[in-house]
Short mmCIF file of C-alpha atoms in Angstrom, two decimals:
data_model
loop_
_atom_site.label_atom_id
_atom_site.label_comp_id
_atom_site.label_asym_id
_atom_site.label_seq_id
_atom_site.Cartn_x
_atom_site.Cartn_y
_atom_site.Cartn_z
CA UNK A 1 -19.54 105.94 -46.67
CA UNK A 2 -22.79 105.40 -44.95
CA UNK A 3 -25.98 105.11 -47.01
CA UNK A 4 -28.56 107.18 -45.88
CA UNK A 5 -32.31 106.78 -47.63
CA UNK A 6 -34.74 109.31 -46.54
CA UNK A 7 -38.36 109.19 -48.14
CA UNK A 8 -40.87 112.11 -47.12
CA UNK A 9 -44.49 111.97 -48.63
CA UNK A 10 -45.91 115.39 -49.28
CA UNK A 11 -48.99 116.82 -51.53
CA UNK A 12 -49.35 115.92 -55.06
CA UNK A 13 -47.70 119.05 -56.36
CA UNK A 14 -44.33 118.53 -54.16
CA UNK A 15 -44.41 114.89 -55.43
CA UNK A 16 -44.07 116.14 -59.13
CA UNK A 17 -40.96 118.11 -58.21
CA UNK A 18 -40.03 114.73 -56.35
CA UNK A 19 -37.90 111.85 -57.98
CA UNK A 20 -40.27 108.63 -56.80
CA UNK A 21 -37.75 106.11 -55.29
CA UNK A 22 -37.57 102.46 -55.57
CA UNK A 23 -40.74 100.31 -54.47
CA UNK A 24 -38.08 97.95 -52.22
CA UNK A 25 -36.04 99.16 -49.53
CA UNK A 26 -33.64 96.35 -48.20
CA UNK A 27 -31.62 96.14 -45.34
CA UNK A 28 -28.48 93.49 -45.84
CA UNK A 29 -25.89 92.85 -43.60
CA UNK A 30 -24.32 89.62 -45.57
CA UNK A 31 -26.32 87.00 -43.68
CA UNK A 32 -29.95 87.95 -43.84
CA UNK A 33 -31.89 90.16 -46.57
CA UNK A 34 -35.09 91.99 -45.41
CA UNK A 35 -37.22 94.02 -47.60
CA UNK A 36 -40.21 96.40 -47.23
CA UNK A 37 -42.59 97.73 -49.85
CA UNK A 38 -43.29 101.64 -49.93
CA UNK A 39 -46.71 100.78 -51.61
CA UNK A 40 -47.68 98.55 -48.46
CA UNK A 41 -46.87 101.04 -45.77
CA UNK A 42 -43.71 99.73 -45.53
CA UNK A 43 -44.34 96.63 -44.18
CA UNK A 44 -42.11 93.63 -44.32
CA UNK A 45 -42.58 91.90 -47.54
CA UNK A 46 -38.95 90.42 -48.23
CA UNK A 47 -36.83 88.04 -45.78
CA UNK A 48 -34.27 85.56 -47.09
CA UNK A 49 -30.33 84.58 -47.04
CA UNK A 50 -28.54 87.18 -48.07
CA UNK A 51 -27.56 86.53 -51.79
CA UNK A 52 -30.63 84.46 -51.89
CA UNK A 53 -33.53 84.85 -54.48
CA UNK A 54 -35.69 82.78 -52.58
CA UNK A 55 -38.01 85.17 -50.42
CA UNK A 56 -39.75 83.25 -47.48
CA UNK A 57 -42.60 86.21 -46.94
CA UNK A 58 -45.74 86.25 -49.17
CA UNK A 59 -46.71 89.60 -50.21
CA UNK A 60 -49.55 88.48 -52.77
CA UNK A 61 -51.55 91.44 -51.84
CA UNK A 62 -51.75 94.15 -48.99
CA UNK A 63 -52.87 91.58 -46.33
CA UNK A 64 -50.18 89.08 -47.15
CA UNK A 65 -47.04 90.62 -45.61
CA UNK A 66 -45.53 90.63 -42.05
CA UNK A 67 -47.46 93.63 -40.60
CA UNK A 68 -49.41 95.34 -37.71
CA UNK A 69 -53.02 94.38 -37.59
CA UNK A 70 -55.59 95.15 -35.00
CA UNK A 71 -59.32 94.68 -34.65
CA UNK A 72 -62.38 96.73 -32.81
CA UNK A 73 -65.90 97.09 -33.10
CA UNK A 74 -67.99 95.65 -35.56
CA UNK A 75 -68.82 98.42 -37.91
CA UNK A 76 -71.06 97.28 -40.82
CA UNK A 77 -68.04 96.97 -42.91
CA UNK A 78 -67.71 93.92 -45.61
CA UNK A 79 -64.71 92.38 -46.55
CA UNK A 80 -65.65 90.64 -49.83
CA UNK A 81 -69.49 90.43 -49.31
CA UNK A 82 -68.52 89.05 -45.35
CA UNK A 83 -69.38 91.21 -42.63
CA UNK A 84 -66.22 92.57 -40.93
CA UNK A 85 -65.06 94.82 -38.32
CA UNK A 86 -62.92 97.80 -37.62
CA UNK A 87 -59.52 96.34 -38.57
CA UNK A 88 -56.45 99.14 -39.23
CA UNK A 89 -53.78 97.42 -40.98
CA UNK A 90 -50.32 98.55 -42.10
CA UNK A 91 -50.58 97.18 -45.73
CA UNK A 92 -53.44 98.41 -47.43
CA UNK A 93 -56.78 97.40 -48.17
CA UNK A 94 -58.44 94.23 -49.49
CA UNK A 95 -59.00 95.86 -52.82
CA UNK A 96 -55.72 97.04 -53.44
CA UNK A 97 -55.63 100.43 -52.11
CA UNK A 98 -52.07 101.12 -50.31
CA UNK A 99 -52.10 102.40 -46.76
CA UNK A 100 -50.64 105.99 -46.27
CA UNK A 101 -46.62 106.00 -45.90
CA UNK A 102 -45.60 109.12 -44.21
CA UNK A 103 -41.77 108.74 -43.44
CA UNK A 104 -39.27 106.00 -44.54
CA UNK A 105 -35.87 106.36 -43.15
CA UNK A 106 -33.12 103.60 -43.71
CA UNK A 107 -29.07 103.60 -43.29
CA UNK A 108 -26.94 100.59 -43.57
CA UNK A 109 -27.94 99.20 -40.06
CA UNK A 110 -31.26 100.36 -39.31
CA UNK A 111 -34.74 100.96 -41.14
CA UNK A 112 -37.59 102.98 -39.39
CA UNK A 113 -40.94 104.06 -41.07
CA UNK A 114 -44.09 105.64 -39.97
CA UNK A 115 -47.77 104.75 -41.78
CA UNK A 116 -51.56 105.69 -41.14
CA UNK A 117 -53.88 102.84 -40.83
CA UNK A 118 -55.92 101.55 -43.52
CA UNK A 119 -59.26 99.83 -42.76
CA UNK A 120 -58.76 96.17 -44.51
CA UNK A 121 -62.55 96.03 -45.61
CA UNK A 122 -63.48 99.24 -45.85
CA UNK A 123 -60.79 101.01 -47.32
CA UNK A 124 -60.82 103.95 -45.06
CA UNK A 125 -57.69 105.78 -44.22
CA UNK A 126 -57.51 105.90 -40.31
CA UNK A 127 -55.41 108.98 -39.50
CA UNK A 128 -56.00 108.20 -35.93
CA UNK A 129 -54.36 104.97 -36.08
CA UNK A 130 -50.09 105.51 -36.05
CA UNK A 131 -47.96 102.70 -37.28
CA UNK A 132 -44.38 102.91 -36.54
CA UNK A 133 -41.51 100.27 -37.21
CA UNK A 134 -37.95 100.16 -36.36
CA UNK A 135 -35.84 97.24 -37.64
CA UNK A 136 -32.24 96.21 -37.15
CA UNK A 137 -30.34 93.32 -38.26
CA UNK A 138 -28.05 91.22 -36.04
CA UNK A 139 -26.48 88.16 -37.45
CA UNK A 140 -29.20 86.08 -38.88
CA UNK A 141 -31.86 87.45 -36.56
CA UNK A 142 -34.02 90.40 -37.63
CA UNK A 143 -35.57 92.72 -34.69
CA UNK A 144 -38.53 94.52 -35.52
CA UNK A 145 -39.93 97.04 -32.92
CA UNK A 146 -43.64 97.85 -33.23
CA UNK A 147 -45.74 100.58 -31.82
CA UNK A 148 -49.28 101.48 -32.39
CA UNK A 149 -50.71 104.64 -31.33
CA UNK A 150 -54.51 105.38 -31.28
CA UNK A 151 -55.75 108.97 -31.40
CA UNK A 152 -59.60 108.03 -31.88
CA UNK A 153 -62.45 108.70 -29.74
CA UNK A 154 -64.02 105.15 -29.67
CA UNK A 155 -63.82 102.99 -27.05
CA UNK A 156 -63.13 99.42 -28.94
CA UNK A 157 -64.04 95.98 -27.36
CA UNK A 158 -61.42 93.38 -26.39
CA UNK A 159 -60.34 91.19 -29.09
CA UNK A 160 -57.95 88.83 -30.11
CA UNK A 161 -55.10 91.23 -31.92
CA UNK A 162 -52.62 89.40 -34.25
CA UNK A 163 -48.84 90.67 -32.96
CA UNK A 164 -48.14 90.70 -35.96
CA UNK A 165 -49.97 89.12 -38.68
CA UNK A 166 -47.49 86.84 -40.75
CA UNK A 167 -47.75 85.36 -43.92
CA UNK A 168 -45.32 83.07 -45.79
CA UNK A 169 -44.66 81.19 -48.90
CA UNK A 170 -46.68 78.51 -49.53
CA UNK A 171 -43.72 75.63 -49.90
CA UNK A 172 -42.86 76.17 -46.31
CA UNK A 173 -46.19 73.93 -45.13
CA UNK A 174 -45.18 72.44 -41.68
CA UNK A 175 -45.59 74.47 -38.75
CA UNK A 176 -43.10 73.93 -36.18
CA UNK A 177 -43.43 74.95 -32.55
CA UNK A 178 -43.22 74.05 -28.73
CA UNK A 179 -46.13 73.31 -26.51
CA UNK A 180 -45.42 71.84 -22.73
CA UNK A 181 -44.31 72.45 -19.33
CA UNK A 182 -40.22 72.35 -20.24
CA UNK A 183 -39.46 75.52 -22.37
CA UNK A 184 -36.03 75.87 -23.67
CA UNK A 185 -34.67 72.43 -22.71
CA UNK A 186 -34.65 71.00 -26.38
CA UNK A 187 -37.91 69.16 -25.42
CA UNK A 188 -39.58 67.43 -28.54
CA UNK A 189 -41.09 70.21 -30.89
CA UNK A 190 -44.58 70.01 -32.03
CA UNK A 191 -45.01 69.19 -36.14
CA UNK A 192 -48.57 70.01 -38.16
CA UNK A 193 -50.06 70.93 -41.21
CA UNK A 194 -52.85 73.50 -40.46
CA UNK A 195 -56.24 73.52 -42.42
CA UNK A 196 -58.54 75.95 -42.78
CA UNK A 197 -59.99 78.22 -41.53
CA UNK A 198 -58.12 79.10 -38.38
CA UNK A 199 -56.78 76.92 -35.87
CA UNK A 200 -55.05 77.57 -32.54
CA UNK A 201 -52.00 76.38 -30.98
CA UNK A 202 -50.21 77.05 -27.25
CA UNK A 203 -46.34 78.49 -28.27
CA UNK A 204 -44.61 78.02 -24.66
CA UNK A 205 -40.98 78.97 -26.03
CA UNK A 206 -43.07 82.17 -27.70
CA UNK A 207 -42.32 81.28 -31.08
CA UNK A 208 -43.37 79.21 -34.34
CA UNK A 209 -42.27 78.64 -37.64
CA UNK A 210 -43.09 77.06 -40.90
CA UNK A 211 -40.79 74.93 -42.82
CA UNK A 212 -40.46 73.16 -46.16
CA UNK A 213 -39.98 69.46 -46.88
CA UNK A 214 -36.24 70.07 -46.57
CA UNK A 215 -36.65 71.16 -42.85
CA UNK A 216 -35.91 74.76 -43.89
CA UNK A 217 -38.03 77.87 -43.23
CA UNK A 218 -38.46 81.07 -41.20
CA UNK A 219 -39.41 81.45 -37.60
CA UNK A 220 -40.90 84.29 -35.91
CA UNK A 221 -40.58 85.02 -31.77
CA UNK A 222 -42.55 87.34 -29.86
CA UNK A 223 -42.00 87.58 -26.42
CA UNK A 224 -45.20 88.27 -25.13
CA UNK A 225 -47.09 85.94 -26.89
CA UNK A 226 -48.25 82.49 -25.59
CA UNK A 227 -50.75 81.72 -28.48
CA UNK A 228 -50.92 81.64 -32.27
CA UNK A 229 -54.05 81.32 -34.50
CA UNK A 230 -53.00 79.71 -37.90
CA UNK A 231 -54.08 78.33 -41.36
CA UNK A 232 -52.89 77.08 -44.57
CA UNK A 233 -54.86 78.20 -47.61
CA UNK A 234 -54.82 76.97 -51.09
CA UNK A 235 -53.34 74.25 -53.01
CA UNK A 236 -49.84 75.44 -52.78
CA UNK A 237 -49.66 77.49 -55.74
CA UNK A 238 -48.48 81.16 -54.77
CA UNK A 239 -50.06 82.43 -57.97
CA UNK A 240 -53.24 81.31 -57.11
CA UNK A 241 -53.09 83.05 -53.34
CA UNK A 242 -52.02 80.22 -51.59
CA UNK A 243 -50.17 80.60 -48.15
CA UNK A 244 -49.17 79.66 -44.96
CA UNK A 245 -50.39 81.78 -42.14
CA UNK A 246 -49.89 82.37 -38.16
CA UNK A 247 -50.21 85.31 -35.99
CA UNK A 248 -49.23 85.15 -32.33
CA UNK A 249 -52.05 86.64 -30.42
CA UNK A 250 -52.95 88.54 -27.31
CA UNK A 251 -56.11 90.07 -26.31
CA UNK A 252 -56.96 93.77 -25.52
CA UNK A 253 -59.05 96.48 -26.25
CA UNK A 254 -58.03 99.72 -28.24
CA UNK A 255 -59.12 102.74 -26.07
CA UNK A 256 -58.25 106.40 -26.53
CA UNK A 257 -54.72 107.70 -26.30
CA UNK A 258 -53.79 104.08 -26.20
CA UNK A 259 -49.85 103.44 -26.95
CA UNK A 260 -49.12 99.63 -27.86
CA UNK A 261 -45.40 98.57 -28.53
CA UNK A 262 -43.69 95.09 -29.10
CA UNK A 263 -40.71 93.38 -30.03
CA UNK A 264 -40.53 90.68 -33.07
CA UNK A 265 -37.54 88.75 -34.03
CA UNK A 266 -37.45 86.74 -37.53
CA UNK A 267 -34.57 83.96 -38.07
CA UNK A 268 -34.11 81.39 -40.70
CA UNK A 269 -33.00 77.99 -40.88
CA UNK A 270 -33.95 74.57 -39.58
CA UNK A 271 -36.18 74.38 -36.24
CA UNK A 272 -33.19 73.44 -34.23
CA UNK A 273 -31.05 76.34 -35.48
CA UNK A 274 -33.83 78.89 -35.23
CA UNK A 275 -34.69 77.66 -31.62
CA UNK A 276 -31.18 78.43 -30.52
CA UNK A 277 -31.12 81.78 -31.76
CA UNK A 278 -34.45 82.36 -30.21
CA UNK A 279 -33.58 80.87 -26.50
CA UNK A 280 -30.40 83.48 -26.64
CA UNK A 281 -32.70 85.88 -27.05
CA UNK A 282 -34.92 85.14 -24.37
CA UNK A 283 -31.78 84.60 -21.83
CA UNK A 284 -31.06 88.26 -22.62
CA UNK A 285 -34.42 89.38 -22.10
CA UNK A 286 -35.04 87.75 -18.71
#
């Protein structure tokens, strides 16, 4: 029998008559396990090997996830007293308020969701920014299709956009990627420990990963991305907010009626194992 979970979000009176579902919803194919959190706009908050209790995703707050995030006009908003700009995110705001989750559907093989953007700095619910995602697991790879639809009337200036924002556990301390003119030829990978604040790297194979001292970690392949922004924050203690971060980036302006879609692939293992899996996907996409 196929398992099917359908979660709809209604008014408070309807919710009073509806059993509240579990905070976490998972997909697990026996090789990898992926989980999303309802209270974070169904953003990805868990990725691990199947059967493992070691989560490689950092979900310390509503910003520390794998999630959609976009930037626009400077609007006078403040993030922790720091001037910010229009910034709809999938998870919720910096003060702990969750984004609005509209719908979450899960079967044994696929998870889909719809949510409205939340302004990271101001906490405003942005009902003119609709986030959608579809997630499937194939072997040791998770495939996420993200979609953002903007129905507002403001033309925002061009800005670097996170596609997506990726936060990983702080014990994944070494950034690995390929930068060079011989992609997918098993040329040497670059390894570094980013500092704080943001640094930039070229990713000429369109992927990057963080690995631990045993050369094990998580990688993210975004076919349309050619560079990342990255940093390492904190002293390595997850209880104090430490994290490893990068975001594949591209630059564009958000304009009335814009629909933006892209694909993301997650993998677990050594850099060589992840690179091989991403290469197989790249070959299919050519």
